[in-house]
Amino acid sequence: ETTLIPGDGTTAWTDIVGAVTTSLGKIIPNSTVVGWDKGASFGTLPTSTDGYVEFDLALMVGQTDGFIVCGFGTSTNSGTLSNMNHTLYFANTTNGVRPYELGSQLGTFISYNFSDVFKIERIGTTVYYKKNGTTFYTSLSASTGALYFNISSNRHMGVENLKIVY
């Protein structure tokens, strides 16, 4: 089993955009600027390999709102909804999360707390979206290629305890 954690000395953040703070398994905005202008990529889930990305949510200190999209894309610069293959969109203003694939909304919003752990997992060619170990959406699109973790943040939201395991 291989575990990739950004900032662990072997795996680094790449394609960093905007004002963000990165540390071991964590990326969070460090600017109160509003807009989808903060993000990065890291790691690879190899072609045709079972594995997952797992994380929980974080807010910039002293802030209470934010939006992020994060999950798997087929390149390291795909931090927008329209070109991320398997991603989750979080809206802290409503405490709602829903899956997106290549810009299309899937399923319905479900609620979340900052203590929840999220996982996007590929087994065979099927991708599962999970909250606290329970699947809340199963993708209808097959996945076989290499996948990279991408995140894009609007306002003050980020992720921590981030890892890719395969």
mmCIF file of C-alpha atoms in Angstrom:
data_model
loop_
_atom_site.group_PDB
_atom_site.id
_atom_site.type_symbol
_atom_site.label_atom_id
_atom_site.label_comp_id
_atom_site.label_asym_id
_atom_site.label_seq_id
_atom_site.Cartn_x
_atom_site.Cartn_y
_atom_site.Cartn_z
ATOM 1 C CA GLU A 1 0.000 0.000 0.000
ATOM 2 C CA THR A 2 1.253 3.466 -0.932
ATOM 3 C CA THR A 3 0.147 6.596 0.935
ATOM 4 C CA LEU A 4 0.813 10.060 -0.485
ATOM 5 C CA ILE A 5 0.521 13.074 1.824
ATOM 6 C CA PRO A 6 1.345 16.527 0.481
ATOM 7 C CA GLY A 7 4.188 18.146 2.374
ATOM 8 C CA ASP A 8 5.612 14.901 3.793
ATOM 9 C CA GLY A 9 8.966 15.405 2.092
ATOM 10 C CA THR A 10 8.246 12.958 -0.746
ATOM 11 C CA THR A 11 5.053 14.440 -2.207
ATOM 12 C CA ALA A 12 4.719 18.166 -2.868
ATOM 13 C CA TRP A 13 1.923 20.520 -3.827
ATOM 14 C CA THR A 14 2.090 21.574 -7.487
ATOM 15 C CA ASP A 15 0.448 24.251 -9.626
ATOM 16 C CA ILE A 16 -0.244 26.434 -6.576
ATOM 17 C CA VAL A 17 -2.478 29.379 -7.463
ATOM 18 C CA GLY A 18 -3.331 32.359 -5.274
ATOM 19 C CA ALA A 19 -2.743 33.000 -1.598
ATOM 20 C CA VAL A 20 -2.754 29.649 0.198
ATOM 21 C CA THR A 21 -0.983 28.091 3.149
ATOM 22 C CA THR A 22 0.209 24.527 2.692
ATOM 23 C CA SER A 23 1.484 22.185 5.360
ATOM 24 C CA LEU A 24 1.478 18.460 6.026
ATOM 25 C CA GLY A 25 -1.787 17.234 4.467
ATOM 26 C CA LYS A 26 -3.351 20.685 4.536
ATOM 27 C CA ILE A 27 -4.157 23.528 2.161
ATOM 28 C CA ILE A 28 -6.147 26.569 3.218
ATOM 29 C CA PRO A 29 -6.553 30.113 1.883
ATOM 30 C CA ASN A 30 -4.601 32.810 3.695
ATOM 31 C CA SER A 31 -6.363 35.718 2.054
ATOM 32 C CA THR A 32 -9.883 37.057 2.459
ATOM 33 C CA VAL A 33 -10.116 37.772 -1.277
ATOM 34 C CA VAL A 34 -13.408 36.477 -2.724
ATOM 35 C CA GLY A 35 -13.235 34.402 -5.906
ATOM 36 C CA TRP A 36 -12.199 31.003 -7.276
ATOM 37 C CA ASP A 37 -8.551 32.028 -7.323
ATOM 38 C CA LYS A 38 -6.839 29.801 -4.748
ATOM 39 C CA GLY A 39 -5.878 26.172 -5.228
ATOM 40 C CA ALA A 40 -3.327 23.499 -6.062
ATOM 41 C CA SER A 41 -2.789 19.883 -7.098
ATOM 42 C CA PHE A 42 -0.848 16.939 -5.722
ATOM 43 C CA GLY A 43 -0.187 13.237 -6.133
ATOM 44 C CA THR A 44 -1.301 10.589 -8.587
ATOM 45 C CA LEU A 45 -3.639 7.621 -8.398
ATOM 46 C CA PRO A 46 -2.023 5.500 -11.146
ATOM 47 C CA THR A 47 -3.884 4.255 -14.236
ATOM 48 C CA SER A 48 -6.273 1.337 -13.576
ATOM 49 C CA THR A 49 -5.373 1.265 -9.862
ATOM 50 C CA ASP A 50 -7.794 0.958 -6.965
ATOM 51 C CA GLY A 51 -7.382 3.704 -4.410
ATOM 52 C CA TYR A 52 -8.836 6.828 -2.870
ATOM 53 C CA VAL A 53 -8.345 10.370 -1.731
ATOM 54 C CA GLU A 54 -9.489 11.175 1.811
ATOM 55 C CA PHE A 55 -9.757 14.487 3.671
ATOM 56 C CA ASP A 56 -11.768 16.624 6.042
ATOM 57 C CA LEU A 57 -12.619 20.296 5.835
ATOM 58 C CA ALA A 58 -10.953 23.342 7.346
ATOM 59 C CA LEU A 59 -11.703 27.056 7.530
ATOM 60 C CA MET A 60 -9.301 29.971 7.590
ATOM 61 C CA VAL A 61 -8.865 31.146 11.204
ATOM 62 C CA GLY A 62 -11.520 33.690 12.160
ATOM 63 C CA GLN A 63 -13.700 33.004 9.098
ATOM 64 C CA THR A 64 -17.055 31.278 8.794
ATOM 65 C CA ASP A 65 -17.819 30.878 5.101
ATOM 66 C CA GLY A 66 -16.378 29.417 1.966
ATOM 67 C CA PHE A 67 -16.775 27.149 -1.013
ATOM 68 C CA ILE A 68 -14.422 24.521 -2.415
ATOM 69 C CA VAL A 69 -14.328 21.981 -5.186
ATOM 70 C CA CYS A 70 -11.878 19.155 -4.677
ATOM 71 C CA GLY A 71 -11.321 15.692 -5.987
ATOM 72 C CA PHE A 72 -9.762 13.905 -8.930
ATOM 73 C CA GLY A 73 -8.908 15.301 -12.352
ATOM 74 C CA THR A 74 -6.876 13.878 -15.230
ATOM 75 C CA SER A 75 -4.287 16.664 -15.063
ATOM 76 C CA THR A 76 -2.607 18.738 -12.359
ATOM 77 C CA ASN A 77 -4.194 21.978 -13.497
ATOM 78 C CA SER A 78 -7.852 21.017 -13.562
ATOM 79 C CA GLY A 79 -9.071 22.915 -10.510
ATOM 80 C CA THR A 80 -12.427 23.966 -11.937
ATOM 81 C CA LEU A 81 -15.712 22.074 -11.924
ATOM 82 C CA SER A 82 -15.862 21.847 -15.712
ATOM 83 C CA ASN A 83 -12.653 19.833 -16.058
ATOM 84 C CA MET A 84 -12.459 17.780 -12.867
ATOM 85 C CA ASN A 85 -13.562 14.200 -13.403
ATOM 86 C CA HIS A 86 -14.673 13.151 -9.904
ATOM 87 C CA THR A 87 -15.089 15.956 -7.419
ATOM 88 C CA LEU A 88 -17.083 17.220 -4.473
ATOM 89 C CA TYR A 89 -18.485 20.746 -4.236
ATOM 90 C CA PHE A 90 -18.820 22.102 -0.698
ATOM 91 C CA ALA A 91 -20.864 25.196 0.189
ATOM 92 C CA ASN A 92 -20.295 26.240 3.786
ATOM 93 C CA THR A 93 -23.097 28.794 3.575
ATOM 94 C CA THR A 94 -25.565 25.879 3.445
ATOM 95 C CA ASN A 95 -23.357 23.104 4.889
ATOM 96 C CA GLY A 96 -24.137 21.148 1.735
ATOM 97 C CA VAL A 97 -21.968 18.887 -0.427
ATOM 98 C CA ARG A 98 -22.706 17.212 -3.743
ATOM 99 C CA PRO A 99 -20.689 15.333 -6.355
ATOM 100 C CA TYR A 100 -19.823 16.854 -9.723
ATOM 101 C CA GLU A 101 -18.271 15.223 -12.768
ATOM 102 C CA LEU A 102 -16.894 17.369 -15.588
ATOM 103 C CA GLY A 103 -19.094 20.282 -14.527
ATOM 104 C CA SER A 104 -22.331 18.306 -14.168
ATOM 105 C CA GLN A 105 -24.188 18.172 -10.856
ATOM 106 C CA LEU A 106 -24.893 14.652 -9.656
ATOM 107 C CA GLY A 107 -27.197 13.528 -6.899
ATOM 108 C CA THR A 108 -28.541 15.999 -4.372
ATOM 109 C CA PHE A 109 -26.896 18.089 -1.693
ATOM 110 C CA ILE A 110 -26.303 16.266 1.572
ATOM 111 C CA SER A 111 -25.385 17.988 4.813
ATOM 112 C CA TYR A 112 -21.954 17.870 6.423
ATOM 113 C CA ASN A 113 -20.074 18.924 9.536
ATOM 114 C CA PHE A 114 -16.423 19.894 9.754
ATOM 115 C CA SER A 115 -15.801 16.700 11.748
ATOM 116 C CA ASP A 116 -16.870 14.525 8.770
ATOM 117 C CA VAL A 117 -14.304 12.607 6.721
ATOM 118 C CA PHE A 118 -14.795 12.504 2.941
ATOM 119 C CA LYS A 119 -13.460 9.933 0.519
ATOM 120 C CA ILE A 120 -13.560 9.604 -3.260
ATOM 121 C CA GLU A 121 -12.666 5.986 -4.001
ATOM 122 C CA ARG A 122 -12.049 4.060 -7.223
ATOM 123 C CA ILE A 123 -12.538 0.298 -7.127
ATOM 124 C CA GLY A 124 -12.115 -1.336 -10.524
ATOM 125 C CA THR A 125 -13.618 1.267 -12.853
ATOM 126 C CA THR A 126 -16.284 2.506 -10.413
ATOM 127 C CA VAL A 127 -15.945 5.678 -8.334
ATOM 128 C CA TYR A 128 -17.710 6.001 -4.974
ATOM 129 C CA TYR A 129 -18.313 9.204 -3.022
ATOM 130 C CA LYS A 130 -18.312 8.612 0.739
ATOM 131 C CA LYS A 131 -18.948 10.524 3.953
ATOM 132 C CA ASN A 132 -17.670 8.899 7.156
ATOM 133 C CA GLY A 133 -17.239 5.590 5.319
ATOM 134 C CA THR A 134 -20.777 5.463 3.913
ATOM 135 C CA THR A 135 -21.355 5.766 0.146
ATOM 136 C CA PHE A 136 -23.763 8.571 -0.717
ATOM 137 C CA TYR A 137 -23.275 8.497 -4.507
ATOM 138 C CA THR A 138 -21.883 5.989 -7.010
ATOM 139 C CA SER A 139 -20.590 7.359 -10.308
ATOM 140 C CA LEU A 140 -22.125 6.166 -13.561
ATOM 141 C CA SER A 141 -18.934 7.071 -15.482
ATOM 142 C CA ALA A 142 -16.128 4.513 -15.707
ATOM 143 C CA SER A 143 -12.686 5.607 -14.517
ATOM 144 C CA THR A 144 -9.433 3.952 -15.620
ATOM 145 C CA GLY A 145 -6.825 6.679 -16.229
ATOM 146 C CA ALA A 146 -4.332 8.310 -13.894
ATOM 147 C CA LEU A 147 -5.981 10.777 -11.503
ATOM 148 C CA TYR A 148 -4.539 13.785 -9.645
ATOM 149 C CA PHE A 149 -6.006 15.520 -6.597
ATOM 150 C CA ASN A 150 -7.084 19.091 -7.361
ATOM 151 C CA ILE A 151 -8.630 21.767 -5.166
ATOM 152 C CA SER A 152 -10.040 25.193 -5.915
ATOM 153 C CA SER A 153 -11.252 27.497 -3.151
ATOM 154 C CA ASN A 154 -13.539 30.504 -3.092
ATOM 155 C CA ARG A 155 -13.235 32.568 0.077
ATOM 156 C CA HIS A 156 -11.978 30.838 3.219
ATOM 157 C CA MET A 157 -12.373 27.068 2.999
ATOM 158 C CA GLY A 158 -9.756 24.336 2.550
ATOM 159 C CA VAL A 159 -8.930 20.734 3.449
ATOM 160 C CA GLU A 160 -6.734 18.960 5.977
ATOM 161 C CA ASN A 161 -5.705 15.386 6.829
ATOM 162 C CA LEU A 162 -5.426 14.889 3.077
ATOM 163 C CA LYS A 163 -3.997 11.694 1.616
ATOM 164 C CA ILE A 164 -4.120 9.496 -1.475
ATOM 165 C CA VAL A 165 -3.895 5.776 -0.804
ATOM 166 C CA TYR A 166 -3.483 2.983 -3.367
#
